[in-house]
Amino acid sequence: MTTLLNNRNKINKPKIRVGRGIGSGKGKTCGRGVKGQKSRSGVAIKSFEGGQMPLYRRLPKRGFNSISSEIVAILNLEKIQLYIDKKKIGTKDILNTDLLKKLKIINKNSTKLKILGTGEIKDKVNIEANLASKSAIEKLEKIGGSIQLKK
């Protein structure tokens, strides 16, 4: 540690004073060469990598991100049945976005819930969702469950 502290020759280098005569080695043009954009003061060529393809052009452009897009959580009937079997969801509970977010079944960022009809459901449940497929509604009503669609 002491050798690290005592080795200060790199830290205490004197500042090069440019433009102080020919003998200094950094006189007249101050090491900037003659004329051209880079010899002027206040010029920085942003994102210029010396002719190498810049990073922003090397990376691929990926899709379109809409500002007004809503994240819709999709839940199949077979998944609901699976959670009922695992006793994560009770059959008496009203399944809505708040409950499903609390149980971490759907993403916390999702704004809407859509129920799809893939798979079978044996227990009757009450669901409150924004969207639902025709097959999901049919299957739920067949077993005596209900689905409320929010506007």
Coordinates of N, CA, C and O in Angstrom, one line a residue:
M1 N 0.8 -1.2 0.0 CA 0.0 0.0 0.0 C 0.9 1.3 0.0 O 0.5 2.2 -0.7
T2 N 2.0 1.2 0.8 CA 2.8 2.4 0.8 C 3.5 2.7 -0.5 O 3.7 3.8 -0.9
T3 N 3.9 1.6 -1.2 CA 4.5 1.8 -2.5 C 3.5 2.4 -3.5 O 4.0 3.2 -4.4
L4 N 2.3 2.1 -3.3 CA 1.3 2.7 -4.2 C 1.1 4.2 -3.9 O 1.0 5.0 -4.8
L5 N 1.2 4.6 -2.6 CA 1.1 6.0 -2.3 C 2.3 6.8 -2.6 O 2.2 8.0 -3.0
N6 N 3.5 6.2 -2.5 CA 4.7 6.9 -2.8 C 5.0 7.0 -4.3 O 5.8 7.9 -4.7
N7 N 4.4 6.2 -5.1 CA 4.6 6.2 -6.5 C 3.7 7.3 -7.2 O 2.8 7.0 -7.8
R8 N 4.0 8.5 -6.9 CA 3.1 9.6 -7.3 C 3.6 10.4 -8.6 O 3.1 11.4 -8.9
N9 N 4.6 9.8 -9.3 CA 5.1 10.5 -10.4 C 4.1 10.7 -11.6 O 4.2 11.6 -12.3
K10 N 3.2 9.8 -11.7 CA 2.2 9.9 -12.7 C 1.1 10.9 -12.4 O 0.5 11.5 -13.2
I11 N 0.8 11.0 -11.1 CA -0.2 11.9 -10.6 C 0.2 13.4 -10.7 O -0.5 14.2 -11.1
N12 N 1.5 13.6 -10.3 CA 2.0 15.0 -10.3 C 2.7 15.5 -11.5 O 3.7 16.1 -11.4
K13 N 2.2 15.1 -12.7 CA 2.8 15.6 -13.9 C 2.4 17.1 -14.1 O 1.3 17.5 -13.9
P14 N 3.4 17.9 -14.4 CA 3.0 19.3 -14.6 C 2.2 19.5 -15.9 O 2.3 18.8 -16.9
K15 N 1.3 20.5 -15.8 CA 0.4 20.8 -17.0 C 1.2 21.4 -18.1 O 2.1 22.2 -17.9
I16 N 0.9 20.9 -19.3 CA 1.6 21.4 -20.5 C 1.0 22.8 -20.9 O -0.2 22.9 -21.1
R17 N 1.8 23.8 -20.9 CA 1.3 25.2 -21.2 C 1.6 25.4 -22.7 O 2.7 25.5 -23.2
V18 N 0.5 25.3 -23.5 CA 0.6 25.4 -24.9 C 0.6 26.8 -25.4 O 0.1 27.7 -24.7
G19 N 1.3 27.0 -26.5 CA 1.3 28.4 -27.1 C 2.3 29.3 -26.4 O 2.1 30.5 -26.3
R20 N 3.4 28.7 -25.9 CA 4.4 29.5 -25.1 C 5.8 29.5 -25.8 O 6.8 29.1 -25.2
G21 N 5.8 29.7 -27.1 CA 7.1 29.7 -27.8 C 7.5 28.4 -28.5 O 7.1 27.3 -28.1
I22 N 8.3 28.6 -29.5 CA 8.8 27.4 -30.3 C 9.5 26.4 -29.5 O 9.3 25.2 -29.7
G23 N 10.4 26.9 -28.6 CA 11.2 26.0 -27.8 C 10.5 25.0 -26.9 O 11.0 24.0 -26.5
S24 N 9.2 25.3 -26.6 CA 8.4 24.5 -25.7 C 8.0 23.2 -26.4 O 7.6 22.2 -25.7
G25 N 8.0 23.2 -27.7 CA 7.5 22.0 -28.4 C 6.0 22.0 -28.6 O 5.4 21.3 -29.4
K26 N 5.3 23.0 -28.0 CA 3.9 23.1 -28.1 C 3.5 24.6 -28.4 O 2.6 25.1 -27.8
G27 N 4.4 25.2 -29.2 CA 4.2 26.6 -29.5 C 3.3 26.8 -30.7 O 2.9 25.9 -31.4
K28 N 3.1 28.1 -31.1 CA 2.3 28.5 -32.3 C 1.0 27.8 -32.4 O 0.0 28.2 -31.9
T29 N 1.0 26.6 -33.1 CA -0.3 25.9 -33.3 C -0.7 25.0 -32.2 O -1.8 24.4 -32.2
C30 N 0.1 24.9 -31.1 CA -0.2 24.2 -29.9 C -0.5 22.7 -30.1 O -1.3 22.1 -29.4
G31 N 0.1 22.1 -31.1 CA -0.1 20.7 -31.3 C -1.3 20.3 -32.0 O -1.7 19.2 -32.1
R32 N -2.0 21.3 -32.6 CA -3.3 21.1 -33.3 C -3.1 21.0 -34.8 O -4.1 20.8 -35.5
G33 N -1.9 21.1 -35.3 CA -1.7 21.0 -36.7 C -2.0 22.4 -37.3 O -2.1 23.4 -36.7
V34 N -2.2 22.4 -38.7 CA -2.5 23.6 -39.4 C -3.9 23.6 -40.0 O -4.2 22.6 -40.7
K35 N -4.6 24.6 -39.7 CA -6.0 24.8 -40.3 C -6.9 23.6 -40.0 O -6.6 22.7 -39.3
G36 N -8.1 23.7 -40.6 CA -9.0 22.5 -40.5 C -9.9 22.6 -39.3 O -9.7 23.4 -38.4
Q37 N -10.9 21.8 -39.3 CA -12.0 21.8 -38.3 C -11.4 21.6 -36.9 O -11.8 22.3 -35.9
K38 N -10.5 20.6 -36.8 CA -10.0 20.3 -35.5 C -9.0 21.3 -34.9 O -8.7 21.2 -33.7
S39 N -8.5 22.2 -35.7 CA -7.6 23.2 -35.2 C -8.3 24.3 -34.5 O -7.7 25.1 -33.7
R40 N -9.6 24.5 -34.8 CA -10.4 25.6 -34.2 C -10.8 25.3 -32.8 O -10.9 24.1 -32.4
S41 N -11.0 26.3 -32.0 CA -11.5 26.1 -30.6 C -13.0 25.8 -30.6 O -13.7 26.3 -31.4
G42 N -13.4 25.1 -29.6 CA -14.8 24.8 -29.4 C -15.4 23.8 -30.3 O -16.6 23.8 -30.5
V43 N -14.6 23.0 -31.0 CA -15.1 22.1 -32.0 C -14.9 20.7 -31.5 O -13.7 20.3 -31.2
A44 N -15.9 19.9 -31.3 CA -15.8 18.5 -30.9 C -16.7 17.8 -31.9 O -17.9 18.1 -32.1
I45 N -16.2 16.8 -32.6 CA -17.0 16.0 -33.5 C -17.7 14.9 -32.8 O -17.0 13.9 -32.4
K46 N -18.9 15.1 -32.5 CA -19.7 14.2 -31.6 C -19.8 12.8 -32.3 O -20.1 12.8 -33.5
S47 N -19.7 11.8 -31.6 CA -19.8 10.4 -32.0 C -19.0 10.0 -33.2 O -19.2 9.0 -33.8
F48 N -17.9 10.8 -33.5 CA -17.0 10.4 -34.5 C -15.9 9.5 -34.0 O -15.3 9.9 -33.0
E49 N -15.8 8.4 -34.6 CA -14.9 7.4 -34.1 C -13.7 7.2 -35.0 O -13.3 6.0 -35.3
G50 N -13.2 8.2 -35.6 CA -12.1 8.2 -36.5 C -12.3 7.4 -37.8 O -11.4 6.7 -38.3
G51 N -13.5 7.4 -38.3 CA -13.8 6.7 -39.6 C -14.3 5.3 -39.3 O -14.9 4.7 -40.2
Q52 N -14.1 4.8 -38.1 CA -14.7 3.5 -37.8 C -16.2 3.7 -37.7 O -16.7 4.8 -37.4
M53 N -17.0 2.6 -38.1 CA -18.4 2.7 -38.1 C -18.9 3.0 -36.7 O -18.7 2.3 -35.8
P54 N -19.6 4.1 -36.5 CA -20.0 4.5 -35.1 C -20.9 3.5 -34.5 O -21.7 2.8 -35.2
L55 N -20.9 3.5 -33.2 CA -21.7 2.5 -32.4 C -23.2 2.6 -32.7 O -23.8 1.5 -32.9
Y56 N -23.7 3.8 -32.8 CA -25.1 3.9 -33.1 C -25.5 3.4 -34.4 O -26.7 3.1 -34.7
R57 N -24.6 3.2 -35.3 CA -24.9 2.7 -36.7 C -24.6 1.2 -36.7 O -25.1 0.5 -37.6
R58 N -23.7 0.7 -35.8 CA -23.4 -0.7 -35.7 C -24.5 -1.5 -35.1 O -24.7 -2.7 -35.4
L59 N -25.3 -0.9 -34.2 CA -26.4 -1.7 -33.5 C -27.6 -1.7 -34.4 O -27.9 -0.7 -35.0
P60 N -28.4 -2.8 -34.3 CA -29.6 -2.9 -35.2 C -30.7 -2.0 -34.6 O -30.8 -1.8 -33.4
K61 N -31.6 -1.6 -35.6 CA -32.8 -0.9 -35.2 C -33.8 -1.9 -34.8 O -33.9 -2.9 -35.6
R62 N -34.5 -1.8 -33.7 CA -35.4 -2.8 -33.3 C -36.9 -2.2 -33.2 O -37.2 -1.6 -32.2
G63 N -37.7 -2.5 -34.2 CA -39.1 -2.3 -34.1 C -39.6 -0.9 -33.9 O -38.8 0.1 -34.1
F64 N -40.8 -0.8 -33.4 CA -41.5 0.5 -33.2 C -42.1 0.4 -31.8 O -42.8 -0.5 -31.5
N65 N -41.7 1.4 -30.9 CA -42.3 1.4 -29.6 C -43.3 2.5 -29.5 O -43.0 3.7 -29.4
S66 N -44.6 2.1 -29.5 CA -45.7 3.1 -29.4 C -45.8 3.6 -28.0 O -45.6 2.9 -27.0
I67 N -46.0 4.9 -27.9 CA -46.1 5.6 -26.6 C -47.4 5.2 -25.9 O -47.5 5.0 -24.7
S68 N -48.5 5.0 -26.7 CA -49.8 4.7 -26.1 C -50.1 3.3 -26.1 O -51.3 2.9 -25.9
S69 N -49.2 2.4 -26.2 CA -49.5 0.9 -26.2 C -49.8 0.5 -24.8 O -49.3 0.9 -23.8
E70 N -50.8 -0.4 -24.7 CA -51.2 -1.0 -23.4 C -50.8 -2.4 -23.3 O -50.9 -3.2 -24.3
I71 N -50.2 -2.8 -22.2 CA -49.8 -4.2 -22.0 C -50.9 -5.0 -21.6 O -51.5 -4.8 -20.5
V72 N -51.3 -6.0 -22.4 CA -52.4 -6.8 -22.1 C -51.9 -8.2 -21.6 O -51.1 -8.8 -22.3
A73 N -52.3 -8.5 -20.4 CA -52.0 -9.8 -19.8 C -52.9 -10.9 -20.4 O -54.1 -10.7 -20.4
I74 N -52.3 -12.0 -20.9 CA -53.2 -13.1 -21.5 C -53.1 -14.3 -20.5 O -52.1 -14.7 -20.0
L75 N -54.3 -14.8 -20.2 CA -54.5 -15.9 -19.3 C -55.4 -16.9 -19.9 O -56.5 -16.6 -20.3
N76 N -54.9 -18.2 -20.1 CA -55.7 -19.3 -20.6 C -56.5 -19.9 -19.5 O -56.1 -19.9 -18.3
L77 N -57.6 -20.6 -19.9 CA -58.4 -21.3 -18.9 C -57.7 -22.4 -18.2 O -57.8 -22.7 -17.0
E78 N -56.8 -23.1 -19.0 CA -56.0 -24.2 -18.4 C -55.1 -23.7 -17.3 O -54.8 -24.4 -16.4
K79 N -54.5 -22.5 -17.5 CA -53.6 -21.9 -16.5 C -54.4 -21.6 -15.2 O -53.9 -21.8 -14.1
I80 N -55.6 -21.1 -15.4 CA -56.5 -20.8 -14.2 C -56.8 -22.1 -13.5 O -56.7 -22.1 -12.2
Q81 N -57.1 -23.1 -14.2 CA -57.4 -24.4 -13.6 C -56.1 -24.9 -12.8 O -56.2 -25.5 -11.7
L82 N -55.0 -24.8 -13.4 CA -53.7 -25.2 -12.8 C -53.5 -24.5 -11.5 O -53.1 -25.1 -10.5
Y83 N -53.7 -23.2 -11.5 CA -53.6 -22.4 -10.2 C -54.6 -22.8 -9.2 O -54.4 -22.7 -8.0
I84 N -55.8 -23.1 -9.6 CA -56.9 -23.6 -8.7 C -56.4 -24.9 -8.1 O -56.6 -25.2 -6.9
D85 N -55.9 -25.8 -8.9 CA -55.4 -27.1 -8.4 C -54.3 -27.0 -7.4 O -54.2 -27.7 -6.5
K86 N -53.4 -26.0 -7.7 CA -52.3 -25.7 -6.8 C -52.7 -25.0 -5.5 O -51.9 -24.7 -4.6
K87 N -54.0 -24.6 -5.5 CA -54.6 -23.8 -4.4 C -54.0 -22.4 -4.2 O -53.9 -21.9 -3.2
K88 N -53.5 -21.9 -5.3 CA -53.0 -20.5 -5.4 C -54.2 -19.5 -5.5 O -54.2 -18.4 -5.0
I89 N -55.2 -20.0 -6.2 CA -56.4 -19.2 -6.4 C -57.6 -20.0 -5.8 O -57.7 -21.2 -6.0
G90 N -58.5 -19.3 -5.1 CA -59.7 -20.0 -4.5 C -60.8 -19.9 -5.5 O -60.9 -18.9 -6.3
T91 N -61.7 -20.8 -5.5 CA -62.9 -20.8 -6.4 C -63.9 -19.7 -6.0 O -64.7 -19.3 -6.8
K92 N -63.9 -19.3 -4.8 CA -64.8 -18.2 -4.3 C -64.3 -16.8 -4.7 O -65.1 -15.9 -4.8
D93 N -63.0 -16.7 -5.0 CA -62.4 -15.4 -5.3 C -62.9 -14.9 -6.7 O -63.2 -15.7 -7.6
I94 N -63.0 -13.6 -6.8 CA -63.3 -13.0 -8.1 C -62.0 -12.7 -8.7 O -61.2 -11.9 -8.2
L95 N -61.7 -13.3 -9.8 CA -60.4 -13.1 -10.5 C -60.4 -11.8 -11.3 O -61.1 -11.7 -12.2
N96 N -59.6 -10.9 -10.8 CA -59.4 -9.6 -11.6 C -57.9 -9.3 -11.6 O -57.1 -10.0 -11.0
T97 N -57.6 -8.2 -12.3 CA -56.2 -7.8 -12.5 C -55.5 -7.6 -11.2 O -54.3 -8.0 -11.0
D98 N -56.2 -6.9 -10.2 CA -55.5 -6.6 -8.9 C -55.1 -7.9 -8.2 O -54.0 -8.0 -7.7
L99 N -56.0 -8.9 -8.1 CA -55.7 -10.1 -7.4 C -54.6 -10.9 -8.1 O -53.7 -11.4 -7.4
L100 N -54.7 -10.9 -9.4 CA -53.7 -11.7 -10.2 C -52.3 -11.0 -10.1 O -51.3 -11.7 -10.1
K101 N -52.3 -9.7 -10.0 CA -51.0 -9.0 -9.8 C -50.4 -9.2 -8.5 O -49.2 -9.4 -8.3
K102 N -51.3 -9.3 -7.4 CA -50.9 -9.5 -6.1 C -50.3 -10.9 -5.9 O -49.3 -11.1 -5.2
L103 N -50.9 -11.9 -6.6 CA -50.4 -13.3 -6.6 C -49.3 -13.5 -7.5 O -48.8 -14.6 -7.7
K104 N -48.9 -12.5 -8.3 CA -47.8 -12.5 -9.2 C -48.0 -13.5 -10.4 O -47.1 -14.2 -10.8
I105 N -49.3 -13.6 -10.8 CA -49.6 -14.5 -11.9 C -49.5 -13.8 -13.2 O -49.0 -14.3 -14.2
I106 N -49.8 -12.5 -13.2 CA -49.6 -11.6 -14.3 C -48.6 -10.5 -14.0 O -48.4 -10.2 -12.8
N107 N -48.1 -9.9 -15.0 CA -47.1 -8.9 -14.9 C -47.7 -7.6 -14.2 O -48.8 -7.2 -14.6
K108 N -46.9 -7.0 -13.3 CA -47.4 -5.8 -12.6 C -47.6 -4.6 -13.5 O -48.4 -3.7 -13.2
N109 N -47.0 -4.6 -14.7 CA -47.1 -3.5 -15.6 C -48.3 -3.6 -16.6 O -48.6 -2.7 -17.3
S110 N -49.0 -4.8 -16.6 CA -50.1 -5.0 -17.5 C -51.3 -4.1 -17.0 O -51.6 -4.0 -15.9
T111 N -52.0 -3.5 -18.0 CA -53.1 -2.7 -17.8 C -54.4 -3.4 -18.0 O -55.4 -3.0 -17.4
K112 N -54.4 -4.4 -18.9 CA -55.7 -5.1 -19.2 C -55.5 -6.6 -19.1 O -54.3 -7.1 -19.1
L113 N -56.6 -7.3 -18.9 CA -56.6 -8.7 -18.8 C -57.4 -9.4 -19.9 O -58.6 -8.9 -20.1
K114 N -56.9 -10.3 -20.6 CA -57.6 -11.1 -21.6 C -57.7 -12.5 -21.3 O -56.6 -13.1 -21.0
I115 N -58.9 -13.1 -21.3 CA -59.0 -14.6 -21.0 C -59.2 -15.3 -22.3 O -60.1 -14.9 -23.1
L116 N -58.4 -16.3 -22.5 CA -58.5 -17.1 -23.7 C -59.0 -18.5 -23.4 O -58.8 -19.0 -22.2
G117 N -59.6 -19.2 -24.3 CA -60.2 -20.5 -24.1 C -59.4 -21.8 -24.3 O -60.0 -22.8 -24.5
T118 N -58.1 -21.7 -24.3 CA -57.3 -22.9 -24.5 C -57.4 -23.8 -23.2 O -57.2 -23.3 -22.1
G119 N -57.6 -25.1 -23.4 CA -57.6 -26.0 -22.3 C -59.0 -26.1 -21.7 O -60.0 -25.4 -22.1
E120 N -59.1 -26.9 -20.7 CA -60.4 -27.2 -20.0 C -60.4 -26.6 -18.6 O -59.4 -26.5 -18.0
I121 N -61.6 -26.2 -18.1 CA -61.7 -25.7 -16.7 C -62.8 -26.5 -16.1 O -63.9 -26.7 -16.7
K122 N -62.5 -27.1 -14.9 CA -63.5 -27.9 -14.2 C -64.3 -27.2 -13.1 O -65.5 -27.4 -12.9
D123 N -63.6 -26.3 -12.4 CA -64.2 -25.6 -11.3 C -64.9 -24.3 -11.8 O -64.4 -23.7 -12.7
K124 N -66.0 -23.9 -11.2 CA -66.6 -22.7 -11.6 C -66.0 -21.5 -10.9 O -65.9 -21.5 -9.7
V125 N -65.7 -20.5 -11.7 CA -65.0 -19.3 -11.1 C -65.7 -18.1 -11.7 O -66.3 -18.1 -12.7
N126 N -65.5 -17.0 -10.9 CA -66.0 -15.7 -11.4 C -64.8 -14.8 -11.8 O -63.9 -14.6 -11.0
I127 N -64.9 -14.4 -13.0 CA -63.8 -13.6 -13.6 C -64.2 -12.2 -14.0 O -65.3 -12.0 -14.5
E128 N -63.4 -11.3 -13.7 CA -63.6 -9.9 -14.1 C -62.4 -9.5 -15.0 O -61.3 -9.4 -14.5
A129 N -62.7 -9.3 -16.3 CA -61.6 -9.1 -17.3 C -62.0 -8.0 -18.2 O -63.2 -7.6 -18.3
N130 N -61.0 -7.5 -19.0 CA -61.3 -6.5 -20.0 C -61.7 -7.1 -21.3 O -62.6 -6.6 -22.0
L131 N -61.1 -8.2 -21.6 CA -61.4 -8.9 -22.9 C -61.5 -10.4 -22.7 O -60.9 -10.9 -21.7
A132 N -62.2 -11.1 -23.6 CA -62.3 -12.5 -23.5 C -62.7 -13.1 -24.9 O -63.4 -12.4 -25.6
S133 N -62.2 -14.3 -25.2 CA -62.5 -14.9 -26.4 C -63.9 -15.6 -26.3 O -64.3 -15.9 -25.2
K134 N -64.5 -15.8 -27.4 CA -65.9 -16.5 -27.5 C -65.8 -17.9 -26.8 O -66.7 -18.2 -26.1
S135 N -64.7 -18.6 -27.1 CA -64.6 -20.0 -26.6 C -64.4 -20.0 -25.1 O -65.0 -20.8 -24.4
A136 N -63.7 -19.0 -24.6 CA -63.6 -18.9 -23.1 C -64.9 -18.6 -22.4 O -65.2 -19.2 -21.4
I137 N -65.7 -17.7 -23.0 CA -67.0 -17.3 -22.4 C -67.9 -18.5 -22.5 O -68.6 -18.8 -21.5
E138 N -67.9 -19.3 -23.6 CA -68.7 -20.5 -23.7 C -68.4 -21.5 -22.7 O -69.2 -22.1 -22.0
K139 N -67.1 -21.8 -22.5 CA -66.6 -22.8 -21.6 C -66.9 -22.5 -20.1 O -67.3 -23.3 -19.4
L140 N -66.8 -21.2 -19.8 CA -67.1 -20.7 -18.4 C -68.6 -20.8 -18.1 O -69.0 -21.3 -17.0
E141 N -69.4 -20.4 -19.1 CA -70.9 -20.5 -18.9 C -71.4 -21.9 -18.8 O -72.3 -22.2 -18.2
K142 N -70.7 -22.8 -19.5 CA -71.1 -24.2 -19.6 C -70.9 -24.9 -18.2 O -71.8 -25.7 -17.8
I143 N -69.9 -24.5 -17.5 CA -69.6 -25.2 -16.2 C -70.3 -24.4 -15.1 O -70.3 -24.8 -13.9
G144 N -70.9 -23.2 -15.4 CA -71.6 -22.5 -14.4 C -70.9 -21.3 -13.8 O -71.3 -20.6 -12.9
G145 N -69.7 -21.0 -14.4 CA -69.0 -19.8 -14.0 C -69.5 -18.5 -14.7 O -70.3 -18.6 -15.5
S146 N -68.9 -17.4 -14.3 CA -69.3 -16.2 -14.9 C -68.1 -15.3 -15.3 O -67.1 -15.4 -14.6
I147 N -68.3 -14.5 -16.3 CA -67.2 -13.6 -16.7 C -67.8 -12.2 -16.9 O -68.9 -12.1 -17.6
Q148 N -67.3 -11.2 -16.3 CA -67.7 -9.8 -16.5 C -66.7 -9.1 -17.3 O -65.5 -9.1 -16.9
L149 N -67.2 -8.5 -18.4 CA -66.2 -7.7 -19.2 C -66.4 -6.2 -18.9 O -67.4 -5.7 -18.9
K150 N -65.2 -5.6 -18.5 CA -65.2 -4.2 -18.2 C -65.1 -3.4 -19.5 O -64.6 -3.8 -20.5
K151 N -65.7 -2.3 -19.5 CA -65.7 -1.4 -20.7 C -64.4 -0.6 -20.7 O -63.8 -0.2 -19.7

